[in-house]
XYZ file of C-alpha atoms in Angstrom:
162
model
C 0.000 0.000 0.000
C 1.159 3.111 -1.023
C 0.993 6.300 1.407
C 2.434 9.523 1.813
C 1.466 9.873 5.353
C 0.287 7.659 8.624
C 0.204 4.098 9.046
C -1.005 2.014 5.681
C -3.102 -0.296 8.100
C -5.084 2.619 9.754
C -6.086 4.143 6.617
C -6.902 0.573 5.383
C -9.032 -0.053 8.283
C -10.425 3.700 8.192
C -11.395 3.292 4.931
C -13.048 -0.381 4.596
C -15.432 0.918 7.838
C -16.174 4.172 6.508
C -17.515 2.460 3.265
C -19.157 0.225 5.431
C -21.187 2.678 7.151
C -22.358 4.546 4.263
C -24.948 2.405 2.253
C -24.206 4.647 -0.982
C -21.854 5.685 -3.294
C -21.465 7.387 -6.644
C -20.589 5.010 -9.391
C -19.110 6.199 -13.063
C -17.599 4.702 -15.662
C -14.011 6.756 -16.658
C -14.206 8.818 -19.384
C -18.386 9.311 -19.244
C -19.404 11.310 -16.071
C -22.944 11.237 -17.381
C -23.104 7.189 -15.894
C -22.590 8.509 -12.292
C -25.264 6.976 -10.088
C -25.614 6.010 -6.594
C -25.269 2.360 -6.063
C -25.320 -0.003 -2.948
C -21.456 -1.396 -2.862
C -21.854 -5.416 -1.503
C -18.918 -5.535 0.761
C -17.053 -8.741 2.245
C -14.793 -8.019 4.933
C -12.713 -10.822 4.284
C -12.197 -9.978 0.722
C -9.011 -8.753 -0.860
C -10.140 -5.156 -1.915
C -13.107 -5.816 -4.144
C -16.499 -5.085 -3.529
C -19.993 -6.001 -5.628
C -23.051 -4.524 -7.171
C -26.420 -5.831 -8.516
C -27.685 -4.152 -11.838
C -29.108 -4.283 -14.642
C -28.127 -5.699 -18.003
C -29.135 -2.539 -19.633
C -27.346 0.166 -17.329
C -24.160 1.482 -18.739
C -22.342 -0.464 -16.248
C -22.829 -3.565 -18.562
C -20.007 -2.132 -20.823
C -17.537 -3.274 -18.063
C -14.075 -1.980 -18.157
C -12.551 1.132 -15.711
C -14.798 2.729 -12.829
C -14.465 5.754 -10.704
C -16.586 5.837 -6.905
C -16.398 8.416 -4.554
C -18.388 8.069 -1.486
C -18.356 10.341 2.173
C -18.340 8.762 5.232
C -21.258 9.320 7.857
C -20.735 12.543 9.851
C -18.669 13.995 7.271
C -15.488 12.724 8.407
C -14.149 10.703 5.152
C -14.591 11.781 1.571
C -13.015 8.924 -0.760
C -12.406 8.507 -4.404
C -11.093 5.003 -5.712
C -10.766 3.681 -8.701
C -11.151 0.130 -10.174
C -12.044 -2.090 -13.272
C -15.544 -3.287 -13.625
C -16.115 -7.095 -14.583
C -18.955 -9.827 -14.347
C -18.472 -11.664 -10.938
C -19.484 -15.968 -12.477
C -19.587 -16.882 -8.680
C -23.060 -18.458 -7.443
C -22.165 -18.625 -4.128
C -21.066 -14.601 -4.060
C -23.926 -13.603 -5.724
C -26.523 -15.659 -2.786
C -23.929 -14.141 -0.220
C -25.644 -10.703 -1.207
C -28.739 -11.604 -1.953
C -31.169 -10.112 0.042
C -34.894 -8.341 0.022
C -33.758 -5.144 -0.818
C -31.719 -5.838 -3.683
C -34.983 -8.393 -4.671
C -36.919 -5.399 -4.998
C -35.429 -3.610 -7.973
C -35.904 -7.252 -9.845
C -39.286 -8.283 -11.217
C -37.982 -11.797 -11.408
C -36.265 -12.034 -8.363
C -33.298 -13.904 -8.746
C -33.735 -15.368 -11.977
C -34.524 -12.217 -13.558
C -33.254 -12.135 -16.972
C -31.806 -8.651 -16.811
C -30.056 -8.850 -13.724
C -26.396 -8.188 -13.755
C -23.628 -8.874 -11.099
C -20.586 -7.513 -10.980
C -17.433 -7.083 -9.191
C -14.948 -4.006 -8.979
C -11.291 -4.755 -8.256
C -9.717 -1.635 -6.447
C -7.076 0.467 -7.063
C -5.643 3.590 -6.447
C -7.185 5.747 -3.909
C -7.587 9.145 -2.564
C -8.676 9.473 1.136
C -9.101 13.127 2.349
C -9.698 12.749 6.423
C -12.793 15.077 7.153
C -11.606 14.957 11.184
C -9.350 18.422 11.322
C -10.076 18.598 15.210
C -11.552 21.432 17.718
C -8.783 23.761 17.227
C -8.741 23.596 13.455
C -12.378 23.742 13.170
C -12.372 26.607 15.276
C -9.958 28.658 13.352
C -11.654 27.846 10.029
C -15.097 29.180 11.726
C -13.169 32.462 12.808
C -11.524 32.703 9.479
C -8.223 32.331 10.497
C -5.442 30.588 8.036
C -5.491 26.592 8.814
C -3.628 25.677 5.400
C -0.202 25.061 7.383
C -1.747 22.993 10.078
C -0.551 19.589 10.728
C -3.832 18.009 10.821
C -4.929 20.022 7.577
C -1.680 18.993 5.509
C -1.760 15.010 6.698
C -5.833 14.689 5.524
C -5.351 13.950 2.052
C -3.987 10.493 1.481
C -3.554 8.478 -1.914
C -2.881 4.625 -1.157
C -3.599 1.328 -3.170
C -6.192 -0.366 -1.999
C-alpha cells in the first residue's frame, strides 16, 4: 500500500469501515461522467479489496471496463475517491452471499430475472481526504483564520492502493 502519510493499516481499516457505514456511493464509468449513479457497494470483509453490485443488463455499467466511486463517510469525516475495473463476478455462491430483500426489490424476477447483472470491482488507487481536522482547526476555520499550514490540515489527504 502506497501512502504519503500515517500508518497504511489505519487508513486501510479507516477506509473499509467508513464504506461500510455509508450504504451509498457514486458510481461512473471513466471517461463518461454522465453514468454517475448512486449504487449499494456489496462488501465482504474478508475480501481482498473488491467489492460487488447488482444491476441491470441494460445500465451502462454492462459495458464493463474502468470505474471511478467516490463516497463520504457518515458525519462527514471521510470523503473517498477510488478507482477500479468493472467485470462480471461468475460466482453463485457470491452472488446468494448478497442476496437479500432489498436488492430483490429492484428485480421483477427475483433472482432469476433475466436482466439482472452482477458484478465485481477490483480496487485500485485511492484518494482518502480525512474530514476529522479537530476542535482547534475547526475553530480557526469558523473564525476565518489561516489553517492551510496545520498539521492536521496537511496530513488529511492520502492516496494509497487499496
Amino acid at each position: 500500500m502506497n501512502h504519503k502519510e500515517g500508518d497504511p493499516e489505519e487508513l486501510k481499516k479507516k477506509f473499509w469501515k467508513a464504506l461500510a457505514d455509508s450504504p451509498f456511493l457514486f458510481l461512473q464509468l471513466d471517461g463518461d461522467p454522465e453514468t454517475a449513479v448512486p449504487m449499494s457497494p456489496q462488501l465482504d470483509k474478508d475480501a481482498n479489496s473488491t467489492i460487488w453490485f447488482f444491476t441491470h443488463k441494460n445500465s451502462s455499467f454492462a459495458k464493463l471496463g474502468q470505474a471511478t466511486a467516490t463516497f463520504q463517510g457518515k458525519g462527514h469525516d471521510m470523503y473517498c475517491r477510488f478507482h477500479g475495473q468493472l467485470s462480471v463476478e461468475e460466482s453463485r455462491e457470491r452472488f446468494e452471499q448478497f442476496w437479500n430483500n432489498f436488492i430483490e426489490a429492484w428485480y421483477d424476477g427475483g433472482k432469476d430475472d433475466p436482466n439482472l447483472l452482477f458484478l465485481r470491482m477490483d480496487l485500485g488507487h485511492a484518494e482518502i481526504w480525512d474530514g476529522d481536522f479537530g476542535l482547534l482547526t475547526t475553530a480557526k476555520m469558523a473564525l476565518g483564520k489561516t489553517v492551510h499550514d496545520d498539521k492536521n490540515v496537511r496530513e488529511s489527504h492520502t492516496e494509497a492502493s487499496l
